[in-house]
Short mmCIF file of C-alpha atoms in Angstrom, two decimals:
data_model
loop_
_atom_site.label_atom_id
_atom_site.label_comp_id
_atom_site.label_asym_id
_atom_site.label_seq_id
_atom_site.Cartn_x
_atom_site.Cartn_y
_atom_site.Cartn_z
CA UNK A 18 41.06 -20.79 -48.90
CA UNK A 19 40.92 -21.31 -45.38
CA UNK A 20 38.11 -20.42 -43.43
CA UNK A 21 39.11 -17.48 -41.41
CA UNK A 22 40.14 -16.26 -44.39
CA UNK A 23 36.31 -16.72 -46.43
CA UNK A 24 34.69 -14.84 -43.03
CA UNK A 25 37.05 -11.99 -43.32
CA UNK A 26 36.35 -11.34 -47.42
CA UNK A 27 32.59 -12.07 -46.22
CA UNK A 28 32.89 -9.33 -43.17
CA UNK A 29 33.49 -7.37 -46.24
CA UNK A 30 31.12 -7.76 -48.36
CA UNK A 31 28.46 -7.57 -45.26
CA UNK A 32 29.89 -4.06 -44.39
CA UNK A 33 30.11 -2.63 -48.22
CA UNK A 34 26.51 -3.73 -48.40
CA UNK A 35 25.06 -2.62 -45.30
CA UNK A 36 27.21 1.01 -46.18
CA UNK A 37 25.66 1.42 -49.94
CA UNK A 38 22.34 0.90 -48.24
CA UNK A 39 23.05 3.24 -45.74
CA UNK A 40 23.77 5.60 -47.69
CA UNK A 41 20.28 5.96 -49.51
CA UNK A 42 17.84 4.32 -46.81
CA UNK A 43 19.47 5.90 -42.95
CA UNK A 44 18.45 8.92 -41.74
CA UNK A 45 21.00 11.52 -40.52
CA UNK A 46 19.55 12.76 -36.89
CA UNK A 47 22.71 14.61 -36.05
CA UNK A 48 22.51 16.63 -39.08
CA UNK A 49 18.98 18.74 -40.94
CA UNK A 50 16.39 16.01 -42.35
CA UNK A 51 17.06 17.19 -46.04
CA UNK A 52 15.55 13.81 -47.47
CA UNK A 53 12.13 15.11 -47.44
CA UNK A 54 12.79 17.65 -50.11
CA UNK A 55 13.26 16.51 -53.67
CA UNK A 56 14.86 18.13 -56.94
CA UNK A 57 12.81 18.00 -59.72
CA UNK A 58 14.85 16.51 -62.65
CA UNK A 59 14.16 16.19 -66.38
CA UNK A 60 13.32 12.67 -67.38
CA UNK A 61 16.54 10.45 -68.91
CA UNK A 62 14.05 8.14 -71.24
CA UNK A 63 11.02 8.11 -73.10
CA UNK A 64 9.30 5.23 -74.75
CA UNK A 65 6.39 6.00 -77.52
CA UNK A 66 4.17 3.36 -79.94
CA UNK A 67 2.37 4.27 -82.56
CA UNK A 68 -0.32 2.01 -83.88
CA UNK A 69 -0.49 0.81 -87.66
CA UNK A 70 -2.18 4.15 -89.33
CA UNK A 71 -4.70 2.87 -91.67
CA UNK A 72 -5.53 -0.36 -93.92
CA UNK A 73 -6.62 2.36 -96.88
CA UNK A 74 -5.05 2.15 -99.57
CA UNK A 75 -6.03 5.92 -99.75
CA UNK A 76 -4.78 7.23 -96.39
CA UNK A 77 -2.42 9.52 -96.13
CA UNK A 78 -0.45 9.77 -92.80
CA UNK A 79 1.71 12.87 -91.30
CA UNK A 80 3.98 11.70 -88.54
CA UNK A 81 4.92 15.16 -85.77
CA UNK A 82 8.38 14.73 -83.40
CA UNK A 83 8.76 17.22 -80.99
CA UNK A 84 10.82 18.16 -77.87
CA UNK A 85 10.59 21.23 -76.00
CA UNK A 86 13.44 22.58 -74.87
CA UNK A 87 13.89 21.84 -71.14
CA UNK A 88 16.41 23.52 -68.45
CA UNK A 89 19.02 20.86 -67.01
CA UNK A 90 19.21 18.05 -69.48
CA UNK A 91 22.54 18.47 -70.88
CA UNK A 92 23.20 18.67 -75.06
CA UNK A 93 23.46 15.12 -75.58
CA UNK A 94 20.59 12.46 -76.72
CA UNK A 95 18.66 11.40 -79.56
CA UNK A 96 14.61 10.63 -80.04
CA UNK A 97 14.24 7.37 -82.73
CA UNK A 98 10.83 5.96 -84.35
CA UNK A 99 11.70 2.61 -86.19
CA UNK A 100 9.17 0.35 -87.92
CA UNK A 101 7.33 -2.47 -86.17
CA UNK A 102 5.85 -5.51 -86.98
CA UNK A 103 2.11 -5.67 -87.76
CA UNK A 104 1.05 -8.67 -86.86
CA UNK A 105 -2.13 -10.77 -88.25
CA UNK A 106 -5.31 -11.21 -86.07
CA UNK A 107 -6.98 -13.75 -88.41
CA UNK A 108 -4.81 -14.41 -91.19
CA UNK A 109 -7.21 -12.62 -93.73
CA UNK A 110 -6.20 -9.75 -95.56
CA UNK A 111 -8.29 -6.78 -94.07
CA UNK A 112 -7.36 -3.97 -96.75
CA UNK A 113 -11.48 -2.91 -96.85
CA UNK A 114 -11.58 -2.54 -93.20
CA UNK A 115 -13.50 -5.22 -91.93
CA UNK A 116 -11.52 -8.38 -91.76
CA UNK A 117 -9.10 -8.38 -90.05
CA UNK A 118 -5.07 -7.41 -90.76
CA UNK A 119 -2.18 -9.04 -93.18
CA UNK A 120 1.27 -9.04 -91.65
CA UNK A 121 3.64 -6.82 -92.47
CA UNK A 122 6.89 -7.11 -91.37
CA UNK A 123 8.64 -4.38 -91.27
CA UNK A 124 11.23 -3.77 -88.27
CA UNK A 125 12.36 -6.31 -86.07
CA UNK A 126 11.48 -9.25 -84.76
CA UNK A 127 9.18 -11.61 -85.97
CA UNK A 128 5.46 -13.77 -85.59
CA UNK A 129 7.66 -15.93 -83.26
CA UNK A 130 9.59 -12.99 -81.65
CA UNK A 131 12.76 -14.10 -83.44
CA UNK A 132 14.62 -11.47 -83.30
CA UNK A 133 15.98 -9.87 -86.88
CA UNK A 134 17.75 -7.06 -87.89
CA UNK A 135 16.58 -3.89 -87.00
CA UNK A 136 15.36 -1.29 -88.59
CA UNK A 137 16.42 1.49 -90.17
CA UNK A 138 14.87 4.51 -88.02
CA UNK A 139 12.10 6.52 -89.40
CA UNK A 140 12.21 9.47 -87.96
CA UNK A 141 14.90 11.04 -86.44
CA UNK A 142 14.66 14.30 -84.31
CA UNK A 143 17.35 16.64 -85.72
CA UNK A 144 16.71 19.53 -81.71
CA UNK A 145 14.73 20.02 -79.46
CA UNK A 146 12.57 23.06 -80.06
CA UNK A 147 11.57 22.13 -83.52
CA UNK A 148 9.02 20.07 -84.84
CA UNK A 149 9.99 17.38 -87.55
CA UNK A 150 7.62 15.97 -89.39
CA UNK A 151 7.23 13.14 -91.50
CA UNK A 152 4.51 12.11 -94.87
CA UNK A 153 3.65 8.64 -95.50
CA UNK A 154 1.32 7.00 -98.43
CA UNK A 155 -1.60 3.94 -98.64
CA UNK A 156 -2.08 0.80 -96.74
CA UNK A 157 1.95 -0.15 -96.07
CA UNK A 158 2.44 2.11 -93.10
CA UNK A 159 3.74 -0.06 -90.20
CA UNK A 160 3.06 1.18 -86.51
CA UNK A 161 6.20 2.68 -85.30
CA UNK A 162 7.82 2.15 -81.77
CA UNK A 163 9.98 4.90 -80.08
CA UNK A 164 12.33 5.96 -77.45
CA UNK A 165 14.39 9.27 -76.79
CA UNK A 166 17.04 9.63 -74.45
CA UNK A 167 18.83 12.36 -72.58
CA UNK A 168 17.75 16.06 -73.92
CA UNK A 169 15.06 15.08 -76.46
CA UNK A 170 13.37 12.84 -73.64
CA UNK A 171 11.45 15.18 -71.33
CA UNK A 172 7.96 16.25 -72.65
CA UNK A 173 8.79 13.85 -75.99
CA UNK A 174 5.34 14.24 -78.33
CA UNK A 175 4.69 12.17 -80.98
CA UNK A 176 1.33 12.86 -82.95
CA UNK A 177 -0.13 10.27 -86.21
CA UNK A 178 -2.49 12.41 -88.22
CA UNK A 179 -4.34 10.27 -91.21
CA UNK A 180 -6.22 11.45 -93.81
CA UNK A 181 -8.80 8.92 -95.31
CA UNK A 182 -10.83 10.07 -98.56
CA UNK A 183 -13.18 7.08 -98.57
CA UNK A 184 -14.98 4.52 -97.62
CA UNK A 185 -15.08 3.35 -93.88
CA UNK A 186 -13.71 5.39 -91.18
CA UNK A 187 -13.58 8.04 -93.62
CA UNK A 188 -12.34 11.79 -92.65
CA UNK A 189 -9.87 12.82 -90.55
CA UNK A 190 -8.13 10.51 -88.26
CA UNK A 191 -5.38 11.88 -84.95
CA UNK A 192 -3.91 10.08 -82.62
CA UNK A 193 -1.03 10.75 -79.89
CA UNK A 194 1.63 8.54 -79.65
CA UNK A 195 1.33 6.61 -76.14
CA UNK A 196 3.45 5.01 -73.74
CA UNK A 197 3.62 1.41 -73.06
CA UNK A 198 1.58 0.13 -69.67
CA UNK A 199 0.02 -1.95 -68.41
CA UNK A 200 -3.91 -1.31 -68.18
CA UNK A 201 -5.95 0.99 -70.43
CA UNK A 202 -9.92 1.89 -70.16
CA UNK A 203 -12.02 2.56 -73.19
CA UNK A 204 -15.37 3.71 -72.74
CA UNK A 205 -16.65 3.89 -76.48
CA UNK A 206 -15.87 1.18 -78.55
CA UNK A 207 -18.91 -0.74 -80.11
CA UNK A 208 -19.02 -3.83 -81.87
CA UNK A 209 -22.20 -2.99 -83.51
CA UNK A 210 -22.77 -3.96 -87.34
CA UNK A 211 -21.94 -0.56 -88.78
CA UNK A 212 -18.73 -0.14 -86.44
CA UNK A 213 -15.23 -1.65 -87.62
CA UNK A 214 -12.97 -1.23 -83.90
CA UNK A 215 -9.29 -2.58 -83.37
CA UNK A 216 -7.45 -2.49 -80.38
CA UNK A 217 -3.96 -2.18 -81.29
CA UNK A 218 -1.69 -3.94 -78.62
CA UNK A 219 2.51 -2.25 -79.78
CA UNK A 220 4.94 -4.35 -78.07
CA UNK A 221 8.56 -1.95 -78.04
CA UNK A 222 10.49 -4.36 -75.94
CA UNK A 223 12.67 -7.20 -76.49
CA UNK A 224 10.00 -10.41 -74.87
CA UNK A 225 6.73 -11.18 -75.84
CA UNK A 226 3.62 -9.37 -73.79
CA UNK A 227 0.65 -11.37 -72.32
CA UNK A 228 -2.52 -9.87 -72.71
CA UNK A 229 -6.09 -9.70 -71.62
CA UNK A 230 -8.92 -7.56 -73.43
CA UNK A 231 -12.38 -7.32 -71.32
CA UNK A 232 -15.58 -6.31 -73.15
CA UNK A 233 -18.22 -4.35 -70.56
CA UNK A 234 -21.71 -3.55 -72.04
CA UNK A 235 -24.93 -2.13 -70.58
CA UNK A 236 -25.17 -5.09 -69.22
CA UNK A 237 -22.10 -6.28 -67.54
CA UNK A 238 -19.57 -7.96 -69.05
CA UNK A 239 -19.14 -9.86 -72.58
CA UNK A 240 -19.10 -13.20 -72.91
CA UNK A 241 -15.98 -12.99 -75.27
CA UNK A 242 -13.89 -15.90 -77.32
CA UNK A 243 -10.20 -15.18 -77.17
CA UNK A 244 -9.76 -12.43 -75.00
CA UNK A 245 -7.55 -13.71 -72.86
CA UNK A 246 -3.41 -14.41 -73.45
CA UNK A 247 -3.02 -13.07 -76.46
CA UNK A 248 0.91 -13.03 -76.92
CA UNK A 249 2.30 -9.86 -78.75
CA UNK A 250 5.25 -10.66 -80.43
CA UNK A 251 8.21 -8.53 -79.58
CA UNK A 252 9.03 -5.51 -81.23
CA UNK A 253 4.99 -5.80 -83.40
CA UNK A 254 1.82 -3.77 -83.45
CA UNK A 255 -1.47 -6.46 -82.72
CA UNK A 256 -4.72 -5.14 -83.93
CA UNK A 257 -7.53 -6.91 -82.62
CA UNK A 258 -11.13 -6.59 -84.76
CA UNK A 259 -13.24 -6.55 -81.63
CA UNK A 260 -16.09 -7.54 -83.52
CA UNK A 261 -14.25 -11.44 -83.73
CA UNK A 262 -13.97 -11.53 -79.94
CA UNK A 263 -17.56 -11.82 -78.74
CA UNK A 264 -20.70 -12.42 -81.05
CA UNK A 265 -23.37 -9.38 -78.84
CA UNK A 266 -23.47 -6.43 -81.47
CA UNK A 267 -23.24 -3.39 -78.87
CA UNK A 268 -23.35 -0.15 -80.06
CA UNK A 269 -21.40 0.87 -76.53
CA UNK A 270 -18.44 -1.30 -75.12
CA UNK A 271 -16.04 -0.24 -72.71
CA UNK A 272 -12.91 -2.10 -73.19
CA UNK A 273 -10.53 -2.92 -70.54
CA UNK A 274 -7.00 -3.85 -71.68
CA UNK A 275 -4.36 -5.84 -69.25
CA UNK A 276 -1.12 -6.55 -69.66
CA UNK A 277 -0.62 -9.88 -67.55
CA UNK A 278 3.73 -9.94 -68.41
CA UNK A 279 5.83 -7.03 -70.22
CA UNK A 280 4.31 -4.21 -71.72
CA UNK A 281 2.29 -2.22 -74.40
CA UNK A 282 0.94 0.67 -75.82
CA UNK A 283 -2.79 0.55 -76.38
CA UNK A 284 -5.59 2.55 -78.59
CA UNK A 285 -8.85 2.13 -80.19
CA UNK A 286 -9.44 2.84 -84.07
CA UNK A 287 -12.96 3.42 -83.83
CA UNK A 288 -14.39 3.11 -87.31
CA UNK A 289 -17.90 3.91 -88.80
CA UNK A 290 -20.09 2.91 -92.14
CA UNK A 291 -21.37 6.60 -92.09
CA UNK A 292 -20.32 8.72 -89.93
CA UNK A 293 -16.09 8.80 -90.21
CA UNK A 294 -14.08 7.81 -87.85
CA UNK A 295 -11.12 8.44 -85.57
CA UNK A 296 -8.68 7.07 -82.64
CA UNK A 297 -10.11 6.78 -79.02
CA UNK A 298 -7.38 6.98 -77.17
CA UNK A 299 -7.61 5.22 -73.20
CA UNK A 300 -9.19 7.44 -70.22
CA UNK A 301 -7.82 8.51 -67.23
CA UNK A 302 -6.52 6.36 -64.83
CA UNK A 303 -10.95 5.47 -63.27
CA UNK A 304 -11.77 8.41 -60.41
CA UNK A 305 -13.96 9.90 -58.65
CA UNK A 306 -13.82 13.38 -60.91
CA UNK A 307 -13.55 13.19 -64.54
CA UNK A 308 -13.23 16.26 -67.02
CA UNK A 309 -13.50 16.15 -70.64
CA UNK A 310 -12.16 18.95 -72.72
CA UNK A 311 -12.93 20.65 -75.54
CA UNK A 312 -15.89 19.44 -77.32
CA UNK A 313 -16.21 21.61 -80.19
CA UNK A 314 -18.82 24.49 -80.58
CA UNK A 315 -20.28 23.51 -83.87
CA UNK A 316 -20.85 19.84 -82.45
CA UNK A 317 -23.96 18.48 -84.01
CA UNK A 318 -24.34 15.42 -81.47
CA UNK A 319 -22.64 14.70 -78.32
CA UNK A 320 -22.60 11.58 -76.71
CA UNK A 321 -20.82 10.55 -73.13
CA UNK A 322 -20.36 6.69 -72.58
CA UNK A 323 -18.72 6.42 -68.84
CA UNK A 324 -18.13 2.79 -66.72
CA UNK A 325 -17.72 1.88 -62.74
CA UNK A 326 -14.85 -0.74 -62.43
CA UNK A 327 -15.07 -1.19 -58.76
CA UNK A 328 -18.63 -2.96 -56.93
CA UNK A 329 -19.88 -0.14 -56.32
CA UNK A 330 -22.18 1.73 -58.22
CA UNK A 331 -21.90 5.28 -59.57
CA UNK A 332 -23.52 8.68 -59.09
CA UNK A 333 -22.02 11.40 -61.30
CA UNK A 334 -23.10 15.00 -61.45
CA UNK A 335 -23.23 16.02 -65.37
CA UNK A 336 -22.42 19.95 -65.50
CA UNK A 337 -21.32 21.59 -68.78
CA UNK A 338 -18.35 23.71 -68.78
CA UNK A 339 -19.24 26.91 -71.25
CA UNK A 340 -17.43 30.22 -71.98
CA UNK A 341 -19.55 31.70 -69.20
CA UNK A 342 -19.72 28.95 -66.50
CA UNK A 343 -21.09 25.73 -66.04
CA UNK A 344 -24.79 24.49 -66.66
CA UNK A 345 -26.61 21.19 -66.16
CA UNK A 346 -27.55 19.94 -69.55
CA UNK A 347 -31.55 19.62 -70.04
CA UNK A 348 -32.96 16.33 -68.94
CA UNK A 349 -29.51 15.16 -68.24
CA UNK A 350 -28.45 16.75 -64.98
CA UNK A 351 -26.77 13.09 -63.04
CA UNK A 352 -25.40 10.16 -64.26
CA UNK A 353 -26.34 6.27 -63.10
CA UNK A 354 -23.53 3.63 -62.92
CA UNK A 355 -24.57 -0.02 -62.24
CA UNK A 356 -20.80 -1.64 -61.33
CA UNK A 357 -19.33 -2.91 -63.66
CA UNK A 358 -22.04 -1.73 -66.83
CA UNK A 359 -21.61 0.69 -69.57
CA UNK A 360 -23.38 3.14 -69.45
CA UNK A 361 -24.27 5.99 -72.05
CA UNK A 362 -26.70 8.94 -72.70
CA UNK A 363 -26.93 11.14 -76.21
CA UNK A 364 -26.72 14.80 -75.19
CA UNK A 365 -27.60 16.08 -78.94
CA UNK A 366 -26.60 19.36 -79.61
CA UNK A 367 -26.16 20.78 -76.30
CA UNK A 368 -23.22 22.60 -77.24
CA UNK A 369 -25.58 25.58 -79.05
CA UNK A 370 -22.52 27.31 -80.95
CA UNK A 371 -20.55 27.77 -77.94
CA UNK A 372 -17.20 25.37 -76.89
CA UNK A 373 -17.47 23.60 -74.19
CA UNK A 374 -16.43 20.92 -71.74
CA UNK A 375 -17.84 17.51 -69.69
CA UNK A 376 -17.22 18.04 -65.67
CA UNK A 377 -17.85 14.65 -63.91
CA UNK A 378 -18.23 14.88 -60.29
CA UNK A 379 -19.53 12.72 -57.43
CA UNK A 380 -23.39 13.60 -56.31
CA UNK A 381 -22.35 12.17 -52.64
CA UNK A 382 -19.78 8.98 -52.05
CA UNK A 383 -16.92 8.78 -54.67
CA UNK A 384 -16.57 5.80 -56.95
CA UNK A 385 -14.27 5.70 -59.65
CA UNK A 386 -15.24 5.61 -62.99
CA UNK A 387 -13.61 6.07 -66.89
CA UNK A 388 -16.09 8.55 -69.51
CA UNK A 389 -15.60 9.63 -72.69
CA UNK A 390 -17.33 11.05 -75.86
CA UNK A 391 -18.19 11.01 -78.99
CA UNK A 392 -18.39 14.24 -81.07
CA UNK A 393 -20.39 13.94 -84.39
CA UNK A 394 -20.40 17.17 -86.64
CA UNK A 395 -21.93 17.92 -89.73
CA UNK A 396 -25.21 16.55 -91.05
CA UNK A 397 -26.83 14.05 -93.62
CA UNK A 398 -23.80 12.25 -95.92
CA UNK A 399 -21.42 15.32 -94.56
CA UNK A 400 -21.14 13.46 -91.03
CA UNK A 401 -17.58 12.88 -89.43
CA UNK A 402 -17.30 11.70 -85.75
CA UNK A 403 -13.98 11.93 -82.95
CA UNK A 404 -13.45 10.91 -79.51
CA UNK A 405 -12.24 12.65 -76.53
CA UNK A 406 -11.37 11.25 -73.06
CA UNK A 407 -10.78 12.45 -69.74
CA UNK A 408 -8.07 13.19 -69.03
CA UNK A 409 -5.47 14.45 -66.34
CA UNK A 410 -4.67 18.04 -65.86
CA UNK A 411 -2.17 20.05 -68.24
CA UNK A 412 -0.30 19.93 -64.92
CA UNK A 413 3.27 21.74 -65.23
CA UNK A 414 3.42 21.55 -68.62
CA UNK A 415 1.72 19.40 -72.02
CA UNK A 416 2.72 19.25 -75.32
CA UNK A 417 0.21 19.01 -79.14
CA UNK A 418 2.18 18.89 -82.79
CA UNK A 419 0.63 19.01 -85.74
CA UNK A 420 -0.68 21.94 -85.97
CA UNK A 421 -1.53 24.38 -88.96
CA UNK A 422 -2.04 28.05 -90.14
CA UNK A 423 -5.55 26.73 -90.95
CA UNK A 424 -7.92 25.29 -88.87
CA UNK A 425 -5.77 24.41 -85.20
CA UNK A 426 -8.50 25.73 -82.33
CA UNK A 427 -6.94 25.00 -78.58
CA UNK A 428 -9.90 25.56 -76.13
CA UNK A 429 -9.35 24.96 -71.96
CA UNK A 430 -10.92 24.33 -69.20
CA UNK A 431 -10.24 26.06 -65.47
CA UNK A 432 -12.98 23.44 -64.19
CA UNK A 433 -12.47 23.86 -59.99
CA UNK A 434 -11.29 27.20 -59.83
CA UNK A 435 -9.65 30.07 -61.70
CA UNK A 436 -6.04 29.73 -63.71
CA UNK A 437 -3.22 31.72 -65.36
CA UNK A 438 -1.66 29.46 -68.17
CA UNK A 439 1.55 29.91 -70.68
CA UNK A 440 0.84 29.07 -74.04
CA UNK A 441 4.05 29.09 -76.28
CA UNK A 442 3.51 27.80 -80.08
CA UNK A 443 6.98 26.71 -81.79
CA UNK A 444 8.95 26.72 -84.79
CA UNK A 445 7.81 25.77 -87.63
CA UNK A 446 8.38 22.68 -89.10
CA UNK A 447 10.03 24.00 -92.31
CA UNK A 448 10.99 27.35 -91.21
CA UNK A 449 9.59 30.16 -88.48
CA UNK A 450 9.77 31.96 -84.94
CA UNK A 451 8.49 30.95 -81.75
CA UNK A 452 5.71 33.02 -80.24
CA UNK A 453 3.96 33.34 -76.62
CA UNK A 454 0.61 34.33 -75.03
CA UNK A 455 -0.91 34.26 -71.67
CA UNK A 456 -4.00 33.58 -70.80
CA UNK A 457 -6.21 33.45 -67.68
CA UNK A 458 -9.21 30.82 -67.26
CA UNK A 459 -12.46 31.77 -64.66
CA UNK A 460 -13.22 29.35 -62.68
CA UNK A 461 -15.70 27.03 -63.76
CA UNK A 462 -15.86 28.04 -67.54
CA UNK A 463 -14.40 27.16 -71.10
CA UNK A 464 -11.91 29.31 -73.07
CA UNK A 465 -11.59 28.46 -77.08
CA UNK A 466 -8.10 30.80 -77.04
CA UNK A 467 -6.69 32.33 -79.53
CA UNK A 468 -3.42 30.15 -79.77
CA UNK A 469 -0.53 31.64 -80.81
CA UNK A 470 0.68 31.01 -84.18
CA UNK A 471 5.17 31.43 -85.08
CA UNK A 472 5.99 33.60 -87.44
CA UNK A 473 6.86 33.30 -90.86
CA UNK A 474 4.99 30.33 -89.98
CA UNK A 475 6.20 27.23 -93.09
CA UNK A 476 4.82 23.84 -92.45
CA UNK A 477 3.27 22.60 -89.01
CA UNK A 478 3.97 23.85 -85.44
CA UNK A 479 3.98 22.46 -81.98
CA UNK A 480 1.53 24.26 -78.20
CA UNK A 481 3.09 23.56 -75.18
CA UNK A 482 0.54 24.55 -72.24
CA UNK A 483 2.88 25.47 -69.10
CA UNK A 484 0.28 25.78 -66.02
CA UNK A 485 1.83 29.13 -63.87
CA UNK A 486 -1.06 29.41 -61.01
CA UNK A 487 -4.28 28.69 -59.62
CA UNK A 488 -6.38 25.93 -60.07
CA UNK A 489 -5.54 23.10 -62.02
CA UNK A 490 -6.63 23.13 -66.18
CA UNK A 491 -7.67 20.58 -68.53
CA UNK A 492 -7.46 21.58 -72.89
CA UNK A 493 -7.58 19.61 -75.97
CA UNK A 494 -7.00 20.71 -79.90
CA UNK A 495 -8.72 20.42 -82.78
CA UNK A 496 -8.10 20.32 -85.92
CA UNK A 497 -10.72 21.13 -88.82
CA UNK A 498 -10.03 20.12 -92.61
CA UNK A 499 -12.50 19.68 -94.85
CA UNK A 500 -12.87 16.70 -97.05
CA UNK A 501 -15.26 17.66 -100.63
CA UNK A 502 -17.92 18.04 -97.63
CA UNK A 503 -17.44 16.39 -95.21
CA UNK A 504 -16.89 18.43 -91.70
CA UNK A 505 -13.18 16.55 -91.11
CA UNK A 506 -11.84 16.67 -87.53
CA UNK A 507 -10.35 15.02 -84.92
CA UNK A 508 -9.57 16.44 -81.19
CA UNK A 509 -6.55 15.07 -79.24
CA UNK A 510 -6.35 16.63 -75.16
CA UNK A 511 -3.21 17.62 -73.13
CA UNK A 512 -2.34 15.86 -69.96
CA UNK A 513 0.72 16.75 -68.20
CA UNK A 514 3.69 15.33 -70.20
CA UNK A 515 5.40 14.44 -66.95
CA UNK A 516 8.82 15.42 -68.49
CA UNK A 517 10.73 16.10 -65.37
CA UNK A 518 10.71 13.64 -61.86
CA UNK A 519 11.46 14.12 -58.31
CA UNK A 520 14.34 12.77 -57.37
CA UNK A 521 15.50 12.69 -53.32
CA UNK A 522 18.57 14.12 -51.90
CA UNK A 523 20.27 11.32 -50.02
CA UNK A 524 22.93 11.82 -47.47
CA UNK A 525 25.85 9.05 -46.69
CA UNK A 526 25.26 7.79 -43.18
CA UNK A 527 27.00 5.28 -42.01
CA UNK A 528 25.82 5.64 -38.16
CA UNK A 529 23.75 2.14 -39.49
CA UNK A 530 26.95 0.09 -38.50
CA UNK A 531 27.00 1.61 -34.52
CA UNK A 532 23.66 0.33 -33.86
#
């Protein structure tokens, strides 16, 4: 091939490349500007990770999968959850909840990251608009990784709810399965002697992830021994016992999970010897103002834990949004956080028989913070614990699943301005007709609303909250299940499901070739 031929080919290739580039980047100055507008289209693919639910032989776990019906999705798609591999952090059997975890090869991949035959799907959704539930028993239940595409992707929500009859962390433990990401903050963990806290790292991908875990106490960063460069094998769950990372025993610790390469789903399982336990979800990304919704009205003790991850101290106003408006907790009007140090304040029985939400705003200069609350219900040997992290607003739409005919409460707060929302109860997992109600939430208040229930309900159902008008709304759902005198409960927040994405409009424009 001679040089002239090569030059012609190169020129044609360059022209094609420039033409393709111009089609999506160059503005058309002779026509109306349509690139500034964007269409909201349903997402086409969603990934979720569910951590290993329990190491207790007495555990009973229910997984519930649900996708709300979304316009514009087409007729194809699927949503599946498959077992992952559970890695051992220290090679010791941890069925007593204290000494790590035994590796159980249950899915694709092994400890060295070598691929094996893909595991059979544990749960496969059948149709949007109807939840699907699956029950498992004992300590052999694996972590799960899942993907939804097509009509099942927008708003796909999975909940795992575990009942543990006795032992460390007994009670009701609930977690919304999380999307994989690269950065997580967990204020409210502990390395104290009476707590057994694991941070679960679930890698949904085909390549290994490398993760760092940092711990921060009341005096700043804790010295850790093995928290850096943790390799999480493909399609696996690596539960890391926090007390093995440091010699310090502290009640209030902030955990920072950062991913050097790859991505993981992360969550903290917090188990107490006397106060039961629950899952601690990640706080919303650091922000100057935070909302922690849905503190139950019968809470006997509320502890606020917060952390300022930057270089500046933070000063926050602490307000409780009650059914009648915002009030100041007596003696806890403000909270001062030193940079890089975990702060905590016990608010006691601040609820006094009314549901509420904590609203944290800067007293002056806005400094990004993360926060969560630990909630205790019951008295004496019947006490139980749950955690509520600061969360995103409901936004366009949010969904929570595994709601029951009895023992489910929905709490909504409009911290900064009145708002109207629509709440839809799906069909039941085993039968029932959807129902819808609308609610107006007054500015600065929290309302425990009487959520709709499917008529003829059989099984469990999903609740979907949609913003209609007004200011932002934050929400949380509480499941209560009395167990032999224990006030068993769990709380999940309702952040925007991010089921749609803005897609900019683009027109072909060849004028760039003339410049």
